[in-house]
Tab-separated table of C-alpha atoms and ligand atoms in Angstrom:
chain	number	residue	atom	x	y	z
A	1	UNK	CA	0.100	-0.252	-0.099
A	2	UNK	CA	1.242	3.494	-1.019
A	3	UNK	CA	1.316	5.664	1.986
A	4	UNK	CA	1.514	9.601	2.329
A	5	UNK	CA	1.932	12.173	4.653
A	6	UNK	CA	0.090	15.453	3.411
A	7	UNK	CA	0.756	19.124	5.389
A	8	UNK	CA	-2.506	20.921	5.758
A	9	UNK	CA	-4.706	22.027	2.444
A	10	UNK	CA	-6.087	24.938	0.728
A	11	UNK	CA	-9.822	25.415	1.555
A	12	UNK	CA	-10.795	25.876	-2.127
A	13	UNK	CA	-10.867	23.147	-3.858
A	14	UNK	CA	-7.656	21.317	-5.226
A	15	UNK	CA	-6.234	19.761	-1.792
A	16	UNK	CA	-9.522	18.158	-1.187
A	17	UNK	CA	-10.048	16.888	-4.785
A	18	UNK	CA	-6.050	15.589	-4.262
A	19	UNK	CA	-7.309	13.984	-0.886
A	20	UNK	CA	-10.181	12.616	-2.904
A	21	UNK	CA	-8.102	11.321	-5.834
A	22	UNK	CA	-5.715	9.356	-3.063
A	23	UNK	CA	-8.840	7.778	-1.665
A	24	UNK	CA	-10.028	6.512	-4.920
A	25	UNK	CA	-6.340	5.374	-5.554
A	26	UNK	CA	-6.400	3.510	-2.255
A	27	UNK	CA	-3.547	5.552	-0.666
A	28	UNK	CA	-3.332	5.550	3.054
A	29	UNK	CA	-3.094	9.485	3.937
A	30	UNK	CA	-1.956	10.841	7.063
A	31	UNK	CA	-3.019	14.447	7.293
A	32	UNK	CA	-0.822	17.005	9.303
A	33	UNK	CA	-2.927	20.299	10.402
A	34	UNK	CA	-1.762	23.014	13.012
A	35	UNK	CA	-5.546	22.988	14.359
A	36	UNK	CA	-8.178	20.769	13.058
A	37	UNK	CA	-10.903	23.275	14.301
A	38	UNK	CA	-10.035	25.415	11.281
A	39	UNK	CA	-11.114	22.784	8.899
A	40	UNK	CA	-13.976	21.638	11.009
A	41	UNK	CA	-15.347	25.092	11.060
A	42	UNK	CA	-16.144	24.945	7.432
A	43	UNK	CA	-19.404	23.436	6.314
A	44	UNK	CA	-18.806	20.139	4.846
A	45	UNK	CA	-15.155	19.875	5.234
A	46	UNK	CA	-14.975	17.920	8.241
A	47	UNK	CA	-17.065	15.098	6.197
A	48	UNK	CA	-14.488	15.192	3.452
A	49	UNK	CA	-11.436	14.871	6.006
A	50	UNK	CA	-13.367	11.978	7.403
A	51	UNK	CA	-13.996	10.521	4.202
A	52	UNK	CA	-10.715	10.722	3.088
A	53	UNK	CA	-7.847	10.732	5.631
A	54	UNK	CA	-6.951	7.703	7.574
A	55	UNK	CA	-5.160	9.705	10.280
A	56	UNK	CA	-5.286	13.392	11.219
A	57	UNK	CA	-2.463	14.508	13.399
A	58	UNK	CA	-2.204	18.018	14.960
A	59	UNK	CA	1.132	19.237	15.013
A	60	UNK	CA	3.043	22.707	14.417
A	61	UNK	CA	2.698	22.675	10.533
A	62	UNK	CA	4.960	26.074	10.524
A	63	UNK	CA	7.663	24.282	12.112
A	64	UNK	CA	10.095	21.953	9.858
A	65	UNK	CA	11.193	19.981	13.054
A	66	UNK	CA	7.977	19.697	14.319
A	67	UNK	CA	6.738	18.133	10.609
A	68	UNK	CA	10.142	15.930	10.740
A	69	UNK	CA	9.035	14.660	14.163
A	70	UNK	CA	5.358	13.824	12.923
A	71	UNK	CA	6.477	12.311	9.565
A	72	UNK	CA	9.065	9.983	11.780
A	73	UNK	CA	6.491	8.934	13.974
A	74	UNK	CA	4.271	7.888	11.328
A	75	UNK	CA	7.353	6.033	9.694
A	76	UNK	CA	7.539	4.294	13.087
A	77	UNK	CA	4.360	2.031	12.068
A	78	UNK	CA	5.387	1.570	8.489
A	79	UNK	CA	7.077	2.915	5.123
A	80	UNK	CA	5.951	6.572	3.983
A	81	UNK	CA	6.455	6.937	0.127
A	82	UNK	CA	5.767	10.747	-0.259
A	83	UNK	CA	5.386	13.960	1.834
A	84	UNK	CA	3.839	17.073	0.325
A	85	UNK	CA	1.652	19.861	0.395
A	86	UNK	CA	-0.778	21.375	-2.170
A	87	UNK	CA	-1.681	24.833	-0.630
A	88	UNK	CA	0.192	27.820	-1.097
A	89	UNK	CA	0.827	28.444	2.713
A	90	UNK	CA	2.754	25.128	2.898
A	91	UNK	CA	4.242	24.370	-0.116
A	92	UNK	CA	7.616	26.033	1.346
A	93	UNK	CA	7.815	23.861	4.573
A	94	UNK	CA	6.765	20.738	2.781
A	95	UNK	CA	9.919	20.885	0.297
A	96	UNK	CA	11.892	21.596	3.149
A	97	UNK	CA	10.600	18.395	4.991
A	98	UNK	CA	10.924	16.409	2.052
A	99	UNK	CA	14.011	17.457	1.414
A	100	UNK	CA	15.405	16.421	5.007
A	101	UNK	CA	13.770	13.142	4.953
A	102	UNK	CA	14.804	12.172	1.329
A	103	UNK	CA	11.498	12.343	-0.373
A	104	UNK	CA	10.878	13.433	-4.107
A	105	UNK	CA	9.916	17.244	-4.147
A	106	UNK	CA	10.619	20.747	-5.267
A	107	UNK	CA	13.947	22.416	-4.515
A	108	UNK	CA	13.058	24.244	-1.087
A	109	UNK	CA	15.189	27.158	-2.007
A	110	UNK	CA	13.159	27.419	-5.618
A	111	UNK	CA	9.887	27.322	-3.296
A	112	UNK	CA	10.900	29.747	-0.946
A	113	UNK	CA	11.795	32.463	-3.707
A	114	UNK	CA	8.760	31.716	-5.330
A	115	UNK	CA	6.537	32.488	-1.712
A	116	UNK	CA	8.759	35.586	-1.431
A	117	UNK	CA	7.768	38.052	-4.386
A	118	UNK	CA	10.507	40.450	-3.536
A	119	UNK	CA	13.035	37.597	-4.237
A	120	UNK	CA	11.401	36.418	-6.908
A	121	UNK	CA	11.125	39.840	-8.907
A	122	UNK	CA	14.743	40.361	-8.100
A	123	UNK	CA	15.834	36.764	-9.312
A	124	UNK	CA	13.948	37.267	-12.387
A	125	UNK	CA	15.048	40.766	-13.139
A	126	UNK	CA	18.565	39.428	-12.787
A	127	UNK	CA	18.046	36.835	-15.220
A	128	UNK	CA	16.736	39.573	-17.811
A	129	UNK	CA	13.073	38.553	-17.483
A	130	UNK	CA	10.652	41.424	-18.055
A	131	UNK	CA	9.086	42.317	-14.730
A	132	UNK	CA	7.327	45.442	-13.910
A	133	UNK	CA	9.305	48.138	-12.643
A	134	UNK	CA	9.037	47.788	-8.825
A	135	UNK	CA	10.437	48.684	-5.017
A	136	UNK	CA	10.655	46.798	-1.961
A	137	UNK	CA	9.914	49.028	0.710
A	138	UNK	CA	9.726	48.742	4.423
A	139	UNK	CA	8.057	52.280	5.660
A	140	UNK	CA	5.449	54.870	4.302
A	141	UNK	CA	8.285	57.225	3.441
A	142	UNK	CA	9.935	54.590	1.225
A	143	UNK	CA	6.195	53.622	-0.086
A	144	UNK	CA	5.864	57.104	-1.290
A	145	UNK	CA	9.265	57.687	-2.568
A	146	UNK	CA	9.058	54.544	-4.678
A	147	UNK	CA	6.243	55.979	-6.965
A	148	UNK	CA	9.321	58.169	-8.600
A	149	UNK	CA	10.576	54.545	-10.085
A	150	UNK	CA	7.439	53.066	-10.490
A	151	UNK	CA	4.666	55.964	-11.401
A	152	UNK	CA	1.206	56.047	-11.202
A	153	UNK	CA	-1.169	53.928	-11.339
A	154	UNK	CA	0.774	51.881	-8.720
A	155	UNK	CA	-0.109	48.194	-7.428
A	156	UNK	CA	0.985	47.563	-3.711
A	157	UNK	CA	1.016	44.140	-2.215
A	158	UNK	CA	2.365	41.944	0.567
A	159	UNK	CA	5.751	40.259	-0.289
A	160	UNK	CA	4.388	36.819	0.883
A	161	UNK	CA	0.635	36.641	0.829
A	162	UNK	CA	-1.896	34.850	-1.505
A	163	UNK	CA	-5.176	35.112	-2.818
A	164	UNK	CA	-5.003	38.532	-3.796
A	165	UNK	CA	-5.193	39.415	-0.299
A	166	UNK	CA	-4.189	43.401	0.441
A	167	UNK	CA	-3.164	43.474	-3.227
A	168	UNK	CA	-4.341	47.069	-4.627
A	169	UNK	CA	-4.303	49.066	-7.327
A	170	UNK	CA	-3.570	53.002	-6.316
A	171	UNK	CA	-4.033	56.117	-8.193
A	172	UNK	CA	-2.059	58.536	-6.055
A	173	UNK	CA	0.394	58.626	-2.909
A	174	UNK	CA	-2.397	58.649	-0.580
A	175	UNK	CA	-3.846	55.170	-1.791
A	176	UNK	CA	-0.213	53.980	-1.556
A	177	UNK	CA	0.191	55.103	1.978
A	178	UNK	CA	-3.443	53.517	3.009
A	179	UNK	CA	-2.343	50.425	1.065
A	180	UNK	CA	0.794	50.036	2.915
A	181	UNK	CA	-0.861	50.557	6.338
A	182	UNK	CA	-3.482	48.076	5.613
A	183	UNK	CA	-0.778	45.533	4.741
A	184	UNK	CA	1.268	46.192	8.059
A	185	UNK	CA	-1.918	46.261	10.255
A	186	UNK	CA	-2.041	42.377	9.638
A	187	UNK	CA	1.568	41.084	10.683
A	188	UNK	CA	0.514	37.498	10.755
A	189	UNK	CA	-1.593	35.420	7.942
A	190	UNK	CA	-4.924	33.437	8.625
A	191	UNK	CA	-2.582	30.020	8.924
A	192	UNK	CA	-0.633	31.638	11.925
A	193	UNK	CA	2.474	32.391	9.939
A	194	UNK	CA	4.221	35.974	10.319
A	195	UNK	CA	3.892	37.992	7.349
A	196	UNK	CA	6.996	39.240	5.604
A	197	UNK	CA	7.850	42.682	6.953
A	198	UNK	CA	8.392	43.842	3.033
A	199	UNK	CA	5.928	45.555	1.080
A	200	UNK	CA	6.372	45.956	-2.861
A	201	UNK	CA	5.366	48.652	-4.928
A	202	UNK	CA	5.117	48.043	-8.354
A	203	UNK	CA	4.363	49.517	-11.977
A	204	UNK	CA	0.755	48.838	-12.759
A	205	UNK	CA	0.571	46.532	-15.813
A	206	UNK	CA	-2.543	47.297	-17.634
A	207	UNK	CA	-3.913	44.249	-20.055
A	208	UNK	CA	-4.885	41.225	-20.478
A	209	UNK	CA	-4.086	38.258	-17.839
A	210	UNK	CA	-3.315	34.760	-18.307
A	211	UNK	CA	-1.495	31.993	-16.273
A	212	UNK	CA	0.680	29.426	-18.106
A	213	UNK	CA	0.509	26.017	-16.413
A	214	UNK	CA	3.198	23.538	-15.973
A	215	UNK	CA	4.653	20.529	-14.691
A	216	UNK	CA	8.434	20.103	-14.120
A	217	UNK	CA	10.353	17.061	-13.668
A	218	UNK	CA	14.316	16.367	-14.400
A	219	UNK	CA	14.500	19.873	-13.917
A	220	UNK	CA	12.722	20.953	-16.818
A	221	UNK	CA	9.212	22.473	-17.200
A	222	UNK	CA	6.520	21.181	-19.550
A	223	UNK	CA	3.850	23.674	-20.416
A	224	UNK	CA	0.443	22.221	-19.994
A	225	UNK	CA	-1.306	25.293	-21.559
A	226	UNK	CA	-2.311	28.516	-21.131
A	227	UNK	CA	-5.066	30.192	-19.262
A	228	UNK	CA	-6.978	33.743	-20.149
A	229	UNK	CA	-8.576	35.266	-17.099
A	230	UNK	CA	-11.334	37.751	-16.312
A	231	UNK	CA	-10.641	40.053	-13.610
A	232	UNK	CA	-13.375	42.453	-11.658
A	233	UNK	CA	-13.069	44.241	-8.537
A	234	UNK	CA	-11.914	47.602	-9.377
A	235	UNK	CA	-8.887	48.634	-7.176
A	236	UNK	CA	-9.122	45.107	-6.022
A	237	UNK	CA	-8.164	42.047	-8.521
A	238	UNK	CA	-10.860	39.414	-8.011
A	239	UNK	CA	-10.591	36.333	-10.660
A	240	UNK	CA	-14.043	36.139	-12.094
A	241	UNK	CA	-13.223	33.680	-14.700
A	242	UNK	CA	-10.771	31.202	-16.269
A	243	UNK	CA	-10.575	30.022	-19.964
A	244	UNK	CA	-8.552	27.062	-21.138
A	245	UNK	CA	-6.576	27.077	-23.815
A	246	UNK	CA	-6.175	30.799	-24.217
A	247	UNK	CA	-7.748	32.463	-26.814
A	248	UNK	CA	-5.047	34.871	-27.420
A	249	UNK	CA	-2.734	34.555	-30.881
A	250	UNK	CA	-0.261	31.607	-30.906
A	251	UNK	CA	2.698	34.094	-30.998
A	252	UNK	CA	1.670	35.844	-27.671
A	253	UNK	CA	0.898	32.483	-26.125
A	254	UNK	CA	4.410	31.055	-27.010
A	255	UNK	CA	5.932	34.198	-25.832
A	256	UNK	CA	4.112	33.957	-22.440
A	257	UNK	CA	5.234	30.211	-22.046
A	258	UNK	CA	8.756	30.923	-22.557
A	259	UNK	CA	8.839	33.731	-19.954
A	260	UNK	CA	7.205	31.435	-17.637
A	261	UNK	CA	9.569	28.494	-18.081
A	262	UNK	CA	12.427	30.812	-18.192
A	263	UNK	CA	11.260	32.449	-14.907
A	264	UNK	CA	10.770	29.013	-13.365
A	265	UNK	CA	14.091	28.512	-14.760
A	266	UNK	CA	15.575	31.567	-12.925
A	267	UNK	CA	14.159	30.497	-9.320
A	268	UNK	CA	15.696	26.827	-9.768
A	269	UNK	CA	11.727	25.102	-9.728
A	270	UNK	CA	12.896	21.666	-10.802
A	271	UNK	CA	9.810	19.241	-9.762
A	272	UNK	CA	6.168	19.737	-9.389
A	273	UNK	CA	3.431	22.009	-10.900
A	274	UNK	CA	3.575	25.723	-11.322
A	275	UNK	CA	0.914	28.486	-11.906
A	276	UNK	CA	2.884	31.436	-13.718
A	277	UNK	CA	0.770	34.525	-13.803
A	278	UNK	CA	1.440	37.035	-16.557
A	279	UNK	CA	-0.306	40.363	-17.822
A	280	UNK	CA	0.329	41.743	-21.278
A	281	UNK	CA	0.606	45.455	-21.064
A	282	UNK	CA	1.311	48.343	-23.382
A	283	UNK	CA	5.092	47.206	-23.492
A	284	UNK	CA	4.632	43.570	-23.920
A	285	UNK	CA	4.043	40.715	-21.040
A	286	UNK	CA	5.255	41.062	-17.831
A	287	UNK	CA	5.840	38.449	-15.507
A	288	UNK	CA	3.389	39.080	-12.336
A	289	UNK	CA	3.738	35.937	-9.990
A	290	UNK	CA	5.167	32.449	-9.647
A	291	UNK	CA	3.124	29.834	-7.868
A	292	UNK	CA	4.940	26.519	-7.065
A	293	UNK	CA	1.478	24.876	-7.278
A	294	UNK	CA	-1.176	23.790	-9.547
A	295	UNK	CA	-3.765	26.688	-10.404
A	296	UNK	CA	-6.538	27.469	-8.260
A	297	UNK	CA	-9.973	27.897	-9.234
A	298	UNK	CA	-10.693	24.806	-10.718
A	299	UNK	CA	-7.864	25.651	-13.446
A	300	UNK	CA	-6.900	21.765	-13.165
A	301	UNK	CA	-10.478	20.579	-14.165
A	302	UNK	CA	-10.207	23.256	-16.924
A	303	UNK	CA	-7.026	21.085	-18.184
A	304	UNK	CA	-8.472	17.669	-17.640
A	305	UNK	CA	-11.782	18.662	-19.520
A	306	UNK	CA	-9.503	19.520	-22.679
A	307	UNK	CA	-6.566	17.385	-22.413
A	308	UNK	CA	-7.555	14.275	-20.427
A	309	UNK	CA	-4.717	14.668	-18.051
A	310	UNK	CA	-5.195	15.337	-14.274
A	311	UNK	CA	-2.727	18.007	-12.996
A	312	UNK	CA	-3.442	16.829	-9.547
A	313	UNK	CA	-2.630	12.907	-10.323
A	314	UNK	CA	0.439	13.793	-11.899
A	315	UNK	CA	1.361	16.116	-9.245
A	316	UNK	CA	0.891	13.292	-6.767
A	317	UNK	CA	2.943	10.957	-9.065
A	318	UNK	CA	5.663	13.214	-9.186
A	319	UNK	CA	5.819	13.657	-5.301
A	320	UNK	CA	5.881	9.716	-5.220
A	321	UNK	CA	8.962	9.676	-7.473
A	322	UNK	CA	7.007	8.931	-10.555
A	323	UNK	CA	7.184	10.276	-13.907
A	324	UNK	CA	4.036	11.911	-15.736
A	325	UNK	CA	3.532	11.233	-19.502
A	326	UNK	CA	4.467	14.074	-21.701
A	327	UNK	CA	1.603	16.678	-21.848
A	328	UNK	CA	-1.267	16.307	-24.321
A	329	UNK	CA	-2.312	19.219	-26.672
A	330	UNK	CA	-5.909	20.358	-25.777
A	331	UNK	CA	-9.074	19.560	-27.815
A	332	UNK	CA	-11.648	21.929	-27.446
A	333	UNK	CA	-11.959	24.475	-24.801
A	334	UNK	CA	-13.004	24.897	-21.170
A	335	UNK	CA	-13.935	27.658	-18.721
A	336	UNK	CA	-15.180	28.801	-15.392
A	337	UNK	CA	-16.986	32.088	-14.717
A	338	UNK	CA	-17.664	33.461	-11.377
A	339	UNK	CA	-20.809	35.712	-10.488
A	340	UNK	CA	-21.196	38.350	-8.064
A	341	UNK	CA	-24.439	39.719	-6.163
A	342	UNK	CA	-25.672	43.183	-4.931
A	343	UNK	CA	-24.033	43.406	-1.193
A	344	UNK	CA	-26.668	42.423	1.240
A	345	UNK	CA	-28.396	39.567	2.725
A	346	UNK	CA	-29.171	36.736	0.639
A	347	UNK	CA	-33.242	36.704	0.274
A	348	UNK	CA	-33.582	34.169	-2.654
A	349	UNK	CA	-31.948	32.113	-4.859
A	350	UNK	CA	-33.075	30.815	-8.145
A	351	UNK	CA	-32.393	29.347	-11.484
A	352	UNK	CA	-29.375	26.856	-10.616
A	353	UNK	CA	-31.300	24.128	-12.433
A	354	UNK	CA	-32.108	26.189	-15.593
A	355	UNK	CA	-28.089	26.729	-15.367
A	356	UNK	CA	-27.456	23.091	-15.297
A	357	UNK	CA	-29.516	22.760	-18.252
A	358	UNK	CA	-27.420	25.017	-20.695
A	359	UNK	CA	-25.929	22.893	-23.202
A	360	UNK	CA	-22.285	22.675	-22.366
A	361	UNK	CA	-22.566	23.105	-18.723
A	362	UNK	CA	-20.609	20.753	-16.493
A	363	UNK	CA	-21.204	22.162	-13.268
A	364	UNK	CA	-22.851	24.782	-11.643
A	365	UNK	CA	-22.092	25.401	-7.855
A	366	UNK	CA	-23.266	28.419	-5.161
A	367	UNK	CA	-21.057	29.898	-2.670
A	368	UNK	CA	-23.897	31.546	-0.542
A	369	UNK	CA	-26.816	30.271	0.851
A	370	UNK	CA	-30.162	32.090	2.049
A	371	UNK	CA	-29.506	34.491	5.150
A	372	UNK	CA	-25.802	34.910	4.259
A	373	UNK	CA	-24.264	38.354	3.812
A	374	UNK	CA	-22.734	39.221	0.702
A	375	UNK	CA	-20.020	41.831	0.870
A	376	UNK	CA	-18.836	44.278	-1.754
A	377	UNK	CA	-16.575	42.493	-4.226
A	378	UNK	CA	-13.294	42.762	-2.609
A	379	UNK	CA	-11.810	39.294	-2.858
A	380	UNK	CA	-12.655	35.620	-4.107
A	381	UNK	CA	-14.796	34.850	-1.018
A	382	UNK	CA	-17.257	37.516	-2.209
A	383	UNK	CA	-18.051	35.611	-5.236
A	384	UNK	CA	-21.477	33.772	-5.044
A	385	UNK	CA	-21.776	31.080	-7.754
A	386	UNK	CA	-19.983	29.649	-10.152
A	387	UNK	CA	-20.712	27.831	-13.599
A	388	UNK	CA	-18.150	25.732	-15.092
A	389	UNK	CA	-18.461	24.519	-19.194
A	390	UNK	CA	-16.682	22.803	-21.962
A	391	UNK	CA	-16.999	23.674	-25.820
A	392	UNK	CA	-15.610	22.724	-29.211
A	393	UNK	CA	-13.888	25.871	-28.773
A	394	UNK	CA	-12.694	28.018	-25.746
A	395	UNK	CA	-14.940	30.772	-26.762
A	396	UNK	CA	-18.085	28.396	-26.806
A	397	UNK	CA	-17.039	26.926	-23.293
A	398	UNK	CA	-16.892	30.695	-22.157
A	399	UNK	CA	-20.329	31.594	-23.502
A	400	UNK	CA	-22.076	28.640	-21.808
A	401	UNK	CA	-20.570	29.436	-18.726
A	402	UNK	CA	-21.611	32.934	-19.240
A	403	UNK	CA	-25.203	31.906	-20.140
A	404	UNK	CA	-25.477	29.602	-16.963
A	405	UNK	CA	-24.801	32.332	-14.778
A	406	UNK	CA	-27.268	34.769	-16.743
A	407	UNK	CA	-30.067	31.972	-15.125
A	408	UNK	CA	-29.110	32.515	-11.671
A	409	UNK	CA	-30.797	35.018	-9.204
A	410	UNK	CA	-29.318	35.533	-6.033
A	411	UNK	CA	-31.646	38.341	-4.540
A	412	UNK	CA	-30.202	40.444	-1.646
A	413	UNK	CA	-31.699	43.002	0.555
A	414	UNK	CA	-29.665	45.611	2.107
A	415	UNK	CA	-28.195	44.779	5.322
A	416	UNK	CA	-30.219	47.151	8.121
A	417	UNK	CA	-28.223	50.455	9.018
A	418	UNK	CA	-26.077	49.837	12.479
A	419	UNK	CA	-25.569	45.940	11.999
B	1	ATP	N1	2.030	44.980	-10.981
B	1	ATP	C1	0.898	44.476	-11.204
B	1	ATP	N2	0.092	45.204	-12.694
B	1	ATP	C2	-1.364	44.863	-12.551
B	1	ATP	N3	-1.600	43.895	-11.854
B	1	ATP	C3	-1.068	43.490	-10.897
B	1	ATP	C4	0.222	43.631	-10.608
B	1	ATP	N4	0.538	42.957	-9.419
B	1	ATP	C5	-0.743	42.071	-9.157
B	1	ATP	N5	-1.856	42.441	-10.054
B	1	ATP	C6	-2.790	41.897	-9.940
B	1	ATP	O1	-3.179	41.433	-8.794
B	1	ATP	C7	-3.691	39.885	-8.577
B	1	ATP	C8	-3.060	39.580	-7.299
B	1	ATP	O2	-1.493	39.654	-7.413
B	1	ATP	P1	-0.460	38.531	-6.854
B	1	ATP	O3	-0.706	37.573	-7.713
B	1	ATP	O4	0.817	39.157	-6.899
B	1	ATP	O5	-0.959	38.246	-5.587
B	1	ATP	P2	-1.326	37.014	-4.759
B	1	ATP	O6	-1.994	37.142	-3.435
B	1	ATP	O7	-0.085	35.906	-5.149
B	1	ATP	O8	-2.545	36.549	-5.780
B	1	ATP	P3	-3.201	35.389	-6.101
B	1	ATP	O9	-2.746	34.024	-4.890
B	1	ATP	O10	-4.758	35.563	-6.230
B	1	ATP	O11	-2.468	34.779	-7.489
B	1	ATP	C9	-2.735	39.577	-9.898
B	1	ATP	O12	-3.442	38.177	-10.228
B	1	ATP	C10	-3.200	40.499	-10.787
B	1	ATP	O13	-4.201	40.513	-11.497
B	2	MG	MG1	-1.041	35.825	-8.007
């Protein structure tokens, strides 16, 4: 029997999908969590863990020694074949643990660099890659004066957050200072990890955004394809849709794929999945971010629907020391679109069945229920529903997903004043 140790998981999909897959494959899973109540507080998650995890052990998952100790305890009861994490906040520590104990995993230093946007920017710039103009600052004066180099609008972001938390587009110096203060107001992330004190002030790259999905082994990255993104949220960056494969012209797609693989080489990522974000601005493609993990928001499903390849399965295989097959070219297209609703308390939800009947639709889901409060669109948690579709072309898949969302009605009433 194959036995693995998984360190924490993200709350939004791919980690739970990986756990379900491990269960289907008959893999024995020890799940390490810092605080099981974090999972138990999310509706439905305790059930998923109960179904998919053989053993849940609490330990300090932010500490390499504590994790190594937990894995050794598990090894004491029989061989362990792999140690890994799928969620952004634990991929760096998991890479260190795997390395210390001799399991396959990405180079710890590469994952550490990917998790620290200041270092990622520096490495990629040194390698001659196209990155936005940027400055790394530690105080308000520094943030203000960075604008001389970076210009306006600017983007201000924490160095090691995820999920676009505290990433702000700023129109003037006052916005920049406010964004800096907002970042500094949260010294610890929601996983109990101390956030880097560094703040990035960057040139705003206006233009289409895409991500390049890759899998690396033997030190080389294979491109699985390129995903187009739809953004909403004004001065916030909220992903409202993804479509695979990209509908952009082949030369742009090839240039971005090359930029992504060069970036992975620059930071030394040698094994496992990556999700590399790029924006195509007036001066051409600019590298936004490297994530040393598979894309979120069901992007692995979009890839699987069009290529037949399960990124999560291949990732698991790589972490178990197996090589995946070469990537297949996509056939047709797949897309996911997210819906927003007027802020307020949800009074009525209708149209889900109608949405599911739209041709091409694969899945429709709600993120809210009646009685829940919808906030103004500020981050991914404020989206209220999604529709996932496939089509003969990416355009058709997008249309199906959009038409499905058109069927939905999430009615809200304003939150009474003073509550
Ligand atoms: N310099 C920039 N110019 C324009 N847009 C940017 C810039 N930097 C970030 N963004 C936008 O903000 C989003 C989030 O930024 P970034 O990826 O750096 O943070 P993150 O917290 O890691 O986000 P996520 O995990 O959602 O990818 C990007 O996907 C992009 O849409
Ligand atoms: Mg990002």
